[in-house]
């Protein structure tokens, strides 16, 4: 059987949109599910949209997300390198290849030179609009002979090359998600294939490259669906076997609009900065427009590869639901390797000035316990800053009236005294002490249950709810607990 080959072919126009990441992911999953190859090709023939550094950013986002490709464009030692037998994989380095195929189309009469000025094209479009027609090129330059056209070129006239579509012909292709699609050439424009700057348009380059690179399946966003008949026609006139098409539903927000920068985070790097795990974001994105047969929702990359198929991709737009992302990501945080999670948490804690390098060096295990203690409540790693606040601030304020009234109970001074006494007997709080202290106080004072635990928690953290008391006592340590008790005694008892 023919080797399955898929590609992700972004234009480096800034950052990687999460919709783009999902497209890359589905390509990757299908390729890996079929033991095929996955390729990263860079489509940079629109020079007006070029953004410095965008390529590196894009490659870094894919690397972070865990989407590995076999061929294409990589960054190694801060340098852009290309690997694979079908290179170059950057379209701006393939101009002579496109030129050759454009020439072939012209020779065979499937394309023609067009000299129409922008002003003329605008005018034609305006007139068509007024008449209620779909604006498209009116075909004026179709009638020029090749000799006439070549003479104009020799005279230095600017030109583009256009596809010469046959009149009134149905172009048919199959899409794995949408089924059979037929579009009549009357509804399609004579697409520009080669621009006046000598660069091909996307439409020309994509067909030539997908063919030469042996791409078997084209998986891309549905915004490209109207372009596909032009591509299919090009495959036909070149005499090339056309690939299988899959057009993915757009990723929408809850208002069913396209996700855009104006409405919040859309760049992969935004999610990374917020402390989403690549495993969580990938897992969630896979579910935006697809679901496995068993409807399982928490999945690793391996499981996604095993379960993925296009039959279960929906035809309608996938909704990006931040709450669901948080839920999925929270699952991954809870089962994450604690050392890795600690490494991810440290920069957030540093940025909030809760710890510094020296602290990390001296008290790494303490930080690890801290992370373990609060990880249950996190939906992304950056939230740790709010959750650990209680461990860094000895000025404990009861969070509300209820918390205050818990402290104001008659038995509380007695309880806190007992706590202080137990602390005075030891050098530092260890795990054993943290585990047994409450029992000891209960024995000594007779205070138990809610009356024992609630005031202790409020005295140590100000809050009525929170992490395990044992962890709180262990993490705070002797001096902090003494300071807190003193602070509370002076102000609230
Ligand atoms: N360069 C196109 C993009 O930016 C790729 C479309 C395709 O996959 O054919 O989305």
GROMACS .gro file of C-alpha atoms and ligand atoms in nm:
model
  503
    1UNK     CA    1   0.000   0.000   0.000
    2UNK     CA    2   0.109   0.356  -0.071
    3UNK     CA    3   0.272   0.537   0.220
    4UNK     CA    4   0.039   0.784   0.386
    5UNK     CA    5   0.190   1.135   0.380
    6UNK     CA    6   0.031   1.441   0.535
    7UNK     CA    7   0.150   1.794   0.575
    8UNK     CA    8   0.081   2.100   0.782
    9UNK     CA    9   0.143   2.402   0.564
   10UNK     CA   10   0.111   2.724   0.759
   11UNK     CA   11   0.195   3.071   0.642
   12UNK     CA   12   0.429   3.237   0.890
   13UNK     CA   13   0.215   3.541   0.958
   14UNK     CA   14   0.281   3.586   1.329
   15UNK     CA   15   0.173   3.327   1.581
   16UNK     CA   16   0.019   2.982   1.568
   17UNK     CA   17  -0.358   3.011   1.616
   18UNK     CA   18  -0.511   2.729   1.819
   19UNK     CA   19  -0.732   2.651   1.519
   20UNK     CA   20  -0.408   2.597   1.327
   21UNK     CA   21  -0.274   2.379   1.604
   22UNK     CA   22  -0.584   2.165   1.580
   23UNK     CA   23  -0.534   2.131   1.202
   24UNK     CA   24  -0.172   2.029   1.263
   25UNK     CA   25  -0.287   1.785   1.531
   26UNK     CA   26  -0.545   1.610   1.310
   27UNK     CA   27  -0.287   1.579   1.031
   28UNK     CA   28  -0.038   1.437   1.278
   29UNK     CA   29  -0.283   1.196   1.440
   30UNK     CA   30  -0.397   1.057   1.106
   31UNK     CA   31  -0.041   1.021   0.977
   32UNK     CA   32   0.074   0.841   1.291
   33UNK     CA   33  -0.241   0.626   1.311
   34UNK     CA   34  -0.149   0.498   0.965
   35UNK     CA   35   0.225   0.466   1.024
   36UNK     CA   36   0.270   0.744   0.773
   37UNK     CA   37   0.481   1.056   0.750
   38UNK     CA   38   0.402   1.404   0.869
   39UNK     CA   39   0.564   1.703   0.705
   40UNK     CA   40   0.594   2.071   0.793
   41UNK     CA   41   0.598   2.293   0.485
   42UNK     CA   42   0.614   2.669   0.503
   43UNK     CA   43   0.388   2.863   0.268
   44UNK     CA   44   0.546   3.204   0.249
   45UNK     CA   45   0.473   3.314  -0.107
   46UNK     CA   46   0.260   3.605   0.007
   47UNK     CA   47   0.545   3.843   0.076
   48UNK     CA   48   0.312   4.118   0.199
   49UNK     CA   49   0.221   3.904   0.500
   50UNK     CA   50   0.573   3.811   0.600
   51UNK     CA   51   0.651   3.859   0.970
   52UNK     CA   52   1.001   3.841   1.114
   53UNK     CA   53   1.045   3.558   1.366
   54UNK     CA   54   0.707   3.403   1.288
   55UNK     CA   55   0.863   3.085   1.153
   56UNK     CA   56   1.068   3.019   1.466
   57UNK     CA   57   0.766   3.094   1.680
   58UNK     CA   58   0.552   2.850   1.487
   59UNK     CA   59   0.808   2.571   1.506
   60UNK     CA   60   0.852   2.630   1.879
   61UNK     CA   61   0.475   2.613   1.934
   62UNK     CA   62   0.454   2.277   1.755
   63UNK     CA   63   0.752   2.145   1.950
   64UNK     CA   64   0.597   2.255   2.278
   65UNK     CA   65   0.267   2.092   2.187
   66UNK     CA   66   0.442   1.761   2.121
   67UNK     CA   67   0.355   1.747   1.753
   68UNK     CA   68   0.659   1.596   1.587
   69UNK     CA   69   0.712   1.586   1.215
   70UNK     CA   70   0.937   1.370   1.003
   71UNK     CA   71   1.033   1.609   0.727
   72UNK     CA   72   1.037   1.978   0.661
   73UNK     CA   73   1.157   2.283   0.845
   74UNK     CA   74   1.322   2.257   1.186
   75UNK     CA   75   1.515   2.485   1.421
   76UNK     CA   76   1.846   2.342   1.543
   77UNK     CA   77   2.095   2.542   1.746
   78UNK     CA   78   1.894   2.856   1.671
   79UNK     CA   79   1.923   2.796   1.297
   80UNK     CA   80   1.653   2.707   1.050
   81UNK     CA   81   1.734   2.377   0.882
   82UNK     CA   82   1.544   2.157   0.640
   83UNK     CA   83   1.536   1.779   0.639
   84UNK     CA   84   1.385   1.529   0.401
   85UNK     CA   85   1.408   1.410   0.044
   86UNK     CA   86   1.147   1.641  -0.101
   87UNK     CA   87   1.295   1.979  -0.011
   88UNK     CA   88   1.320   2.265  -0.008
   89UNK     CA   89   1.018   2.281   0.221
   90UNK     CA   90   1.000   2.660   0.225
   91UNK     CA   91   0.800   2.776  -0.074
   92UNK     CA   92   0.995   3.095  -0.136
   93UNK     CA   93   1.292   2.867  -0.211
   94UNK     CA   94   1.100   2.679  -0.479
   95UNK     CA   95   1.022   2.961  -0.722
   96UNK     CA   96   1.196   2.800  -1.022
   97UNK     CA   97   0.991   2.484  -0.969
   98UNK     CA   98   0.662   2.675  -0.984
   99UNK     CA   99   0.780   2.872  -1.286
  100UNK     CA  100   0.838   2.551  -1.475
  101UNK     CA  101   0.484   2.429  -1.411
  102UNK     CA  102   0.331   2.766  -1.489
  103UNK     CA  103   0.515   2.760  -1.825
  104UNK     CA  104   0.379   2.413  -1.890
  105UNK     CA  105   0.023   2.528  -1.825
  106UNK     CA  106   0.068   2.820  -2.063
  107UNK     CA  107   0.217   2.598  -2.335
  108UNK     CA  108  -0.075   2.361  -2.309
  109UNK     CA  109  -0.333   2.638  -2.305
  110UNK     CA  110  -0.453   2.583  -1.947
  111UNK     CA  111  -0.332   2.922  -1.833
  112UNK     CA  112  -0.290   3.265  -1.989
  113UNK     CA  113  -0.109   3.593  -1.935
  114UNK     CA  114  -0.324   3.874  -1.805
  115UNK     CA  115  -0.226   4.242  -1.828
  116UNK     CA  116  -0.531   4.402  -1.672
  117UNK     CA  117  -0.453   4.683  -1.433
  118UNK     CA  118  -0.582   4.694  -1.079
  119UNK     CA  119  -0.801   4.992  -1.176
  120UNK     CA  120  -0.967   4.795  -1.454
  121UNK     CA  121  -1.023   4.492  -1.231
  122UNK     CA  122  -1.177   4.712  -0.961
  123UNK     CA  123  -1.408   4.870  -1.217
  124UNK     CA  124  -1.521   4.534  -1.354
  125UNK     CA  125  -1.590   4.412  -1.003
  126UNK     CA  126  -1.790   4.725  -0.916
  127UNK     CA  127  -2.005   4.688  -1.225
  128UNK     CA  128  -2.070   4.323  -1.152
  129UNK     CA  129  -2.169   4.405  -0.798
  130UNK     CA  130  -2.417   4.666  -0.917
  131UNK     CA  131  -2.573   4.407  -1.147
  132UNK     CA  132  -2.594   4.165  -0.855
  133UNK     CA  133  -2.342   3.925  -1.008
  134UNK     CA  134  -2.071   3.736  -0.821
  135UNK     CA  135  -1.758   3.946  -0.882
  136UNK     CA  136  -1.499   3.765  -1.091
  137UNK     CA  137  -1.249   3.830  -1.365
  138UNK     CA  138  -1.432   3.893  -1.695
  139UNK     CA  139  -1.177   3.704  -1.903
  140UNK     CA  140  -1.063   3.996  -2.124
  141UNK     CA  141  -0.707   3.867  -2.166
  142UNK     CA  142  -0.820   3.516  -2.254
  143UNK     CA  143  -0.851   3.627  -2.613
  144UNK     CA  144  -0.491   3.744  -2.647
  145UNK     CA  145  -0.275   3.511  -2.855
  146UNK     CA  146   0.042   3.380  -2.699
  147UNK     CA  147   0.244   3.587  -2.951
  148UNK     CA  148   0.061   3.907  -2.859
  149UNK     CA  149   0.112   3.837  -2.491
  150UNK     CA  150   0.482   3.762  -2.535
  151UNK     CA  151   0.527   4.085  -2.723
  152UNK     CA  152   0.367   4.283  -2.441
  153UNK     CA  153   0.597   4.111  -2.193
  154UNK     CA  154   0.898   4.194  -2.412
  155UNK     CA  155   0.784   4.556  -2.398
  156UNK     CA  156   0.803   4.546  -2.021
  157UNK     CA  157   0.432   4.531  -1.943
  158UNK     CA  158   0.339   4.394  -1.604
  159UNK     CA  159   0.144   4.070  -1.602
  160UNK     CA  160   0.004   3.786  -1.397
  161UNK     CA  161  -0.075   3.432  -1.510
  162UNK     CA  162  -0.431   3.309  -1.472
  163UNK     CA  163  -0.588   2.966  -1.477
  164UNK     CA  164  -0.807   2.917  -1.785
  165UNK     CA  165  -1.106   2.731  -1.654
  166UNK     CA  166  -1.329   2.555  -1.910
  167UNK     CA  167  -1.680   2.705  -1.931
  168UNK     CA  168  -1.973   2.543  -1.755
  169UNK     CA  169  -1.810   2.230  -1.628
  170UNK     CA  170  -1.885   2.047  -1.305
  171UNK     CA  171  -1.575   1.985  -1.096
  172UNK     CA  172  -1.627   1.698  -0.857
  173UNK     CA  173  -1.433   1.574  -0.559
  174UNK     CA  174  -1.492   1.384  -0.240
  175UNK     CA  175  -1.431   1.519   0.105
  176UNK     CA  176  -1.400   1.265   0.386
  177UNK     CA  177  -1.600   1.482   0.623
  178UNK     CA  178  -1.845   1.646   0.383
  179UNK     CA  179  -1.900   1.377   0.123
  180UNK     CA  180  -1.928   1.444  -0.251
  181UNK     CA  181  -1.890   1.802  -0.362
  182UNK     CA  182  -1.966   1.945  -0.707
  183UNK     CA  183  -1.892   2.302  -0.812
  184UNK     CA  184  -1.948   2.444  -1.159
  185UNK     CA  185  -1.665   2.639  -1.322
  186UNK     CA  186  -1.911   2.925  -1.391
  187UNK     CA  187  -1.897   2.991  -1.017
  188UNK     CA  188  -1.519   3.000  -0.999
  189UNK     CA  189  -1.279   3.279  -1.088
  190UNK     CA  190  -0.990   3.245  -1.332
  191UNK     CA  191  -0.751   3.221  -1.041
  192UNK     CA  192  -0.421   3.410  -1.057
  193UNK     CA  193  -0.148   3.144  -1.042
  194UNK     CA  194   0.160   3.361  -1.081
  195UNK     CA  195   0.172   3.714  -0.945
  196UNK     CA  196   0.343   4.013  -1.099
  197UNK     CA  197   0.624   3.986  -0.842
  198UNK     CA  198   0.712   3.643  -0.987
  199UNK     CA  199   0.582   3.458  -0.683
  200UNK     CA  200   0.316   3.194  -0.728
  201UNK     CA  201  -0.012   3.229  -0.546
  202UNK     CA  202  -0.103   2.983  -0.276
  203UNK     CA  203  -0.322   2.792  -0.525
  204UNK     CA  204  -0.041   2.718  -0.767
  205UNK     CA  205   0.222   2.643  -0.505
  206UNK     CA  206   0.001   2.421  -0.293
  207UNK     CA  207  -0.090   2.192  -0.584
  208UNK     CA  208   0.263   2.162  -0.720
  209UNK     CA  209   0.411   2.098  -0.377
  210UNK     CA  210   0.147   1.855  -0.256
  211UNK     CA  211   0.203   1.656  -0.574
  212UNK     CA  212   0.583   1.666  -0.573
  213UNK     CA  213   0.599   1.591  -0.202
  214UNK     CA  214   0.376   1.287  -0.243
  215UNK     CA  215   0.102   1.414  -0.014
  216UNK     CA  216  -0.182   1.161   0.003
  217UNK     CA  217  -0.428   1.343   0.230
  218UNK     CA  218  -0.494   1.715   0.252
  219UNK     CA  219  -0.641   1.810   0.586
  220UNK     CA  220  -0.710   2.180   0.629
  221UNK     CA  221  -0.962   2.434   0.751
  222UNK     CA  222  -1.296   2.466   0.576
  223UNK     CA  223  -1.212   2.818   0.462
  224UNK     CA  224  -1.016   2.648   0.182
  225UNK     CA  225  -1.314   2.446   0.056
  226UNK     CA  226  -1.411   2.701  -0.214
  227UNK     CA  227  -1.054   2.686  -0.347
  228UNK     CA  228  -1.046   2.310  -0.378
  229UNK     CA  229  -1.216   2.284  -0.722
  230UNK     CA  230  -0.942   2.503  -0.869
  231UNK     CA  231  -0.684   2.271  -0.719
  232UNK     CA  232  -0.869   1.962  -0.840
  233UNK     CA  233  -0.877   2.107  -1.191
  234UNK     CA  234  -0.502   2.168  -1.179
  235UNK     CA  235  -0.438   1.807  -1.077
  236UNK     CA  236  -0.651   1.703  -1.372
  237UNK     CA  237  -0.472   1.912  -1.636
  238UNK     CA  238  -0.131   1.811  -1.508
  239UNK     CA  239  -0.244   1.449  -1.520
  240UNK     CA  240  -0.166   1.396  -1.152
  241UNK     CA  241  -0.350   1.174  -0.908
  242UNK     CA  242  -0.540   1.394  -0.671
  243UNK     CA  243  -0.512   1.352  -0.294
  244UNK     CA  244  -0.790   1.275  -0.048
  245UNK     CA  245  -0.947   1.595   0.088
  246UNK     CA  246  -1.062   1.666   0.440
  247UNK     CA  247  -1.194   2.010   0.532
  248UNK     CA  248  -1.223   2.067   0.905
  249UNK     CA  249  -1.498   2.273   1.065
  250UNK     CA  250  -1.381   2.609   1.194
  251UNK     CA  251  -1.306   2.646   1.563
  252UNK     CA  252  -1.570   2.886   1.699
  253UNK     CA  253  -1.622   3.066   2.027
  254UNK     CA  254  -1.933   3.022   2.241
  255UNK     CA  255  -2.114   3.289   2.036
  256UNK     CA  256  -2.043   3.073   1.729
  257UNK     CA  257  -1.806   3.334   1.585
  258UNK     CA  258  -1.457   3.269   1.460
  259UNK     CA  259  -1.204   3.278   1.743
  260UNK     CA  260  -1.010   3.596   1.704
  261UNK     CA  261  -0.746   3.786   1.898
  262UNK     CA  262  -0.998   4.053   1.984
  263UNK     CA  263  -1.196   3.803   2.190
  264UNK     CA  264  -0.912   3.678   2.407
  265UNK     CA  265  -0.646   3.416   2.379
  266UNK     CA  266  -0.601   3.248   2.043
  267UNK     CA  267  -0.225   3.201   2.011
  268UNK     CA  268  -0.075   2.875   2.131
  269UNK     CA  269   0.185   3.076   2.322
  270UNK     CA  270  -0.090   3.255   2.520
  271UNK     CA  271  -0.205   2.920   2.655
  272UNK     CA  272   0.149   2.816   2.726
  273UNK     CA  273   0.211   3.133   2.924
  274UNK     CA  274  -0.108   3.084   3.123
  275UNK     CA  275   0.027   2.751   3.238
  276UNK     CA  276  -0.179   2.510   3.032
  277UNK     CA  277   0.000   2.182   2.984
  278UNK     CA  278   0.070   2.080   2.626
  279UNK     CA  279  -0.094   1.748   2.710
  280UNK     CA  280  -0.408   1.927   2.831
  281UNK     CA  281  -0.437   2.169   2.541
  282UNK     CA  282  -0.378   1.893   2.285
  283UNK     CA  283  -0.627   1.661   2.452
  284UNK     CA  284  -0.890   1.933   2.459
  285UNK     CA  285  -0.828   2.056   2.103
  286UNK     CA  286  -0.863   1.702   1.972
  287UNK     CA  287  -1.217   1.706   2.110
  288UNK     CA  288  -1.312   2.032   1.937
  289UNK     CA  289  -1.485   1.878   1.638
  290UNK     CA  290  -1.401   1.513   1.702
  291UNK     CA  291  -1.480   1.248   1.960
  292UNK     CA  292  -1.358   0.891   1.999
  293UNK     CA  293  -1.604   0.607   1.960
  294UNK     CA  294  -1.603   0.528   2.332
  295UNK     CA  295  -1.658   0.896   2.416
  296UNK     CA  296  -1.361   0.892   2.650
  297UNK     CA  297  -1.254   1.252   2.721
  298UNK     CA  298  -0.921   1.232   2.900
  299UNK     CA  299  -0.671   1.103   2.649
  300UNK     CA  300  -0.296   1.097   2.601
  301UNK     CA  301  -0.135   1.161   2.264
  302UNK     CA  302  -0.081   0.784   2.221
  303UNK     CA  303  -0.448   0.719   2.284
  304UNK     CA  304  -0.548   0.996   2.043
  305UNK     CA  305  -0.328   0.841   1.774
  306UNK     CA  306  -0.483   0.503   1.834
  307UNK     CA  307  -0.844   0.625   1.830
  308UNK     CA  308  -0.839   0.899   1.569
  309UNK     CA  309  -1.042   0.875   1.249
  310UNK     CA  310  -1.203   1.126   1.013
  311UNK     CA  311  -1.538   0.944   1.024
  312UNK     CA  312  -1.590   1.094   1.367
  313UNK     CA  313  -1.504   1.454   1.273
  314UNK     CA  314  -1.818   1.668   1.280
  315UNK     CA  315  -1.939   1.873   0.985
  316UNK     CA  316  -2.039   2.169   1.195
  317UNK     CA  317  -1.808   2.413   1.369
  318UNK     CA  318  -1.634   2.297   1.684
  319UNK     CA  319  -1.696   2.519   1.984
  320UNK     CA  320  -1.396   2.622   2.190
  321UNK     CA  321  -1.515   2.601   2.547
  322UNK     CA  322  -1.268   2.743   2.797
  323UNK     CA  323  -1.439   2.575   3.094
  324UNK     CA  324  -1.403   2.238   2.929
  325UNK     CA  325  -1.039   2.312   2.850
  326UNK     CA  326  -0.984   2.394   3.218
  327UNK     CA  327  -1.151   2.072   3.320
  328UNK     CA  328  -0.944   1.861   3.082
  329UNK     CA  329  -0.623   2.043   3.174
  330UNK     CA  330  -0.698   1.999   3.547
  331UNK     CA  331  -0.712   1.623   3.491
  332UNK     CA  332  -0.370   1.628   3.330
  333UNK     CA  333  -0.226   1.847   3.607
  334UNK     CA  334  -0.343   1.602   3.873
  335UNK     CA  335  -0.177   1.306   3.708
  336UNK     CA  336   0.136   1.494   3.601
  337UNK     CA  337   0.484   1.400   3.713
  338UNK     CA  338   0.538   1.606   4.029
  339UNK     CA  339   0.893   1.710   3.941
  340UNK     CA  340   0.782   1.831   3.598
  341UNK     CA  341   0.490   2.015   3.749
  342UNK     CA  342   0.717   2.178   4.006
  343UNK     CA  343   0.951   2.293   3.729
  344UNK     CA  344   0.655   2.452   3.551
  345UNK     CA  345   0.525   2.613   3.868
  346UNK     CA  346   0.854   2.774   3.975
  347UNK     CA  347   0.858   3.052   3.710
  348UNK     CA  348   0.505   3.156   3.808
  349UNK     CA  349   0.597   3.165   4.177
  350UNK     CA  350   0.910   3.365   4.097
  351UNK     CA  351   0.723   3.609   3.880
  352UNK     CA  352   0.481   3.672   4.167
  353UNK     CA  353   0.786   3.738   4.389
  354UNK     CA  354   0.688   3.460   4.624
  355UNK     CA  355   1.023   3.283   4.583
  356UNK     CA  356   1.363   3.356   4.431
  357UNK     CA  357   1.655   3.152   4.296
  358UNK     CA  358   1.807   3.106   4.638
  359UNK     CA  359   1.479   2.978   4.777
  360UNK     CA  360   1.452   2.730   4.489
  361UNK     CA  361   1.801   2.605   4.555
  362UNK     CA  362   1.759   2.566   4.929
  363UNK     CA  363   1.401   2.453   4.955
  364UNK     CA  364   1.318   2.265   4.637
  365UNK     CA  365   1.148   1.982   4.827
  366UNK     CA  366   0.936   2.227   5.016
  367UNK     CA  367   0.820   2.379   4.685
  368UNK     CA  368   0.745   2.031   4.558
  369UNK     CA  369   0.526   1.958   4.859
  370UNK     CA  370   0.359   2.293   4.808
  371UNK     CA  371   0.278   2.205   4.448
  372UNK     CA  372   0.151   1.864   4.549
  373UNK     CA  373  -0.069   2.020   4.815
  374UNK     CA  374  -0.247   2.264   4.585
  375UNK     CA  375  -0.242   2.083   4.250
  376UNK     CA  376  -0.589   1.935   4.307
  377UNK     CA  377  -0.743   2.278   4.273
  378UNK     CA  378  -0.555   2.398   3.963
  379UNK     CA  379  -0.692   2.415   3.611
  380UNK     CA  380  -0.371   2.573   3.484
  381UNK     CA  381  -0.030   2.614   3.642
  382UNK     CA  382  -0.040   2.995   3.665
  383UNK     CA  383  -0.332   2.970   3.908
  384UNK     CA  384  -0.089   2.834   4.164
  385UNK     CA  385   0.003   3.191   4.257
  386UNK     CA  386  -0.341   3.254   4.407
  387UNK     CA  387  -0.365   2.915   4.568
  388UNK     CA  388  -0.036   2.937   4.757
  389UNK     CA  389  -0.083   3.287   4.888
  390UNK     CA  390  -0.179   3.147   5.230
  391UNK     CA  391   0.163   2.988   5.270
  392UNK     CA  392   0.359   3.308   5.218
  393UNK     CA  393   0.176   3.566   5.420
  394UNK     CA  394   0.185   3.542   5.801
  395UNK     CA  395  -0.058   3.827   5.847
  396UNK     CA  396  -0.361   3.610   5.863
  397UNK     CA  397  -0.690   3.788   5.821
  398UNK     CA  398  -1.016   3.597   5.859
  399UNK     CA  399  -1.169   3.589   5.513
  400UNK     CA  400  -1.520   3.687   5.626
  401UNK     CA  401  -1.758   3.726   5.920
  402UNK     CA  402  -1.805   3.355   5.948
  403UNK     CA  403  -1.431   3.294   5.970
  404UNK     CA  404  -1.405   3.565   6.234
  405UNK     CA  405  -1.683   3.412   6.442
  406UNK     CA  406  -1.503   3.078   6.430
  407UNK     CA  407  -1.200   3.244   6.588
  408UNK     CA  408  -1.411   3.422   6.849
  409UNK     CA  409  -1.531   3.104   7.015
  410UNK     CA  410  -1.449   3.074   7.386
  411UNK     CA  411  -1.233   2.766   7.358
  412UNK     CA  412  -1.000   2.902   7.088
  413UNK     CA  413  -0.736   3.063   7.318
  414UNK     CA  414  -0.705   2.733   7.498
  415UNK     CA  415  -0.668   2.549   7.167
  416UNK     CA  416  -0.401   2.782   7.032
  417UNK     CA  417  -0.208   2.765   7.359
  418UNK     CA  418  -0.197   2.389   7.334
  419UNK     CA  419  -0.072   2.420   6.978
  420UNK     CA  420   0.205   2.656   7.087
  421UNK     CA  421   0.308   2.422   7.364
  422UNK     CA  422   0.340   2.127   7.132
  423UNK     CA  423   0.556   2.340   6.901
  424UNK     CA  424   0.783   2.445   7.183
  425UNK     CA  425   0.873   2.083   7.244
  426UNK     CA  426   1.018   2.034   6.897
  427UNK     CA  427   1.298   2.173   6.678
  428UNK     CA  428   1.112   2.183   6.347
  429UNK     CA  429   0.787   2.050   6.211
  430UNK     CA  430   0.834   1.721   6.034
  431UNK     CA  431   0.581   1.499   5.862
  432UNK     CA  432   0.524   1.291   6.171
  433UNK     CA  433   0.453   1.600   6.382
  434UNK     CA  434   0.218   1.741   6.118
  435UNK     CA  435   0.026   1.417   6.109
  436UNK     CA  436  -0.013   1.373   6.483
  437UNK     CA  437  -0.037   1.722   6.631
  438UNK     CA  438  -0.415   1.753   6.611
  439UNK     CA  439  -0.463   1.422   6.789
  440UNK     CA  440  -0.229   1.537   7.064
  441UNK     CA  441  -0.414   1.864   7.113
  442UNK     CA  442  -0.741   1.676   7.126
  443UNK     CA  443  -0.605   1.449   7.397
  444UNK     CA  444  -0.467   1.735   7.601
  445UNK     CA  445  -0.764   1.973   7.575
  446UNK     CA  446  -1.063   1.756   7.502
  447UNK     CA  447  -1.149   1.981   7.206
  448UNK     CA  448  -1.246   1.776   6.903
  449UNK     CA  449  -1.412   1.761   6.563
  450UNK     CA  450  -1.522   2.087   6.402
  451UNK     CA  451  -1.429   2.283   6.714
  452UNK     CA  452  -1.074   2.159   6.680
  453UNK     CA  453  -1.012   2.176   6.309
  454UNK     CA  454  -1.205   2.483   6.196
  455UNK     CA  455  -1.043   2.740   6.429
  456UNK     CA  456  -0.698   2.590   6.365
  457UNK     CA  457  -0.749   2.626   5.991
  458UNK     CA  458  -0.878   2.982   6.019
  459UNK     CA  459  -0.597   3.079   6.258
  460UNK     CA  460  -0.335   2.941   6.021
  461UNK     CA  461  -0.480   3.055   5.688
  462UNK     CA  462  -0.770   3.292   5.745
  463UNK     CA  463  -0.987   3.063   5.535
  464UNK     CA  464  -1.261   2.819   5.622
  465UNK     CA  465  -1.171   2.582   5.339
  466UNK     CA  466  -0.845   2.490   5.170
  467UNK     CA  467  -0.583   2.221   5.139
  468UNK     CA  468  -0.532   1.940   5.393
  469UNK     CA  469  -0.451   2.075   5.739
  470UNK     CA  470  -0.163   1.827   5.770
  471UNK     CA  471   0.000   1.976   5.459
  472UNK     CA  472  -0.060   2.329   5.580
  473UNK     CA  473   0.109   2.257   5.913
  474UNK     CA  474   0.401   2.084   5.745
  475UNK     CA  475   0.452   2.355   5.484
  476UNK     CA  476   0.428   2.645   5.730
  477UNK     CA  477   0.676   2.503   5.979
  478UNK     CA  478   0.732   2.602   6.340
  479UNK     CA  479   0.818   2.971   6.319
  480UNK     CA  480   0.549   3.067   6.071
  481UNK     CA  481   0.284   2.892   6.275
  482UNK     CA  482   0.399   3.066   6.592
  483UNK     CA  483   0.398   3.401   6.414
  484UNK     CA  484   0.050   3.342   6.283
  485UNK     CA  485  -0.091   3.237   6.614
  486UNK     CA  486   0.059   3.545   6.774
  487UNK     CA  487  -0.082   3.769   6.502
  488UNK     CA  488  -0.429   3.622   6.541
  489UNK     CA  489  -0.418   3.631   6.921
  490UNK     CA  490  -0.326   3.998   6.922
  491UNK     CA  491  -0.593   4.103   6.679
  492UNK     CA  492  -0.887   3.872   6.692
  493UNK     CA  493  -0.914   3.688   7.020
  494LIG     N1  494  -0.097   2.814   0.381
  494LIG     C1  495  -0.232   2.776   0.401
  494LIG     C2  496  -0.274   2.831   0.537
  494LIG     O1  497  -0.216   2.921   0.585
  494LIG     C3  498  -0.245   2.627   0.397
  494LIG     C4  499  -0.375   2.576   0.346
  494LIG     C5  500  -0.363   2.430   0.310
  494LIG     O2  501  -0.338   2.351   0.401
  494LIG     O3  502  -0.375   2.396   0.193
  494LIG     O4  503  -0.366   2.790   0.601
   0.00000   0.00000   0.00000
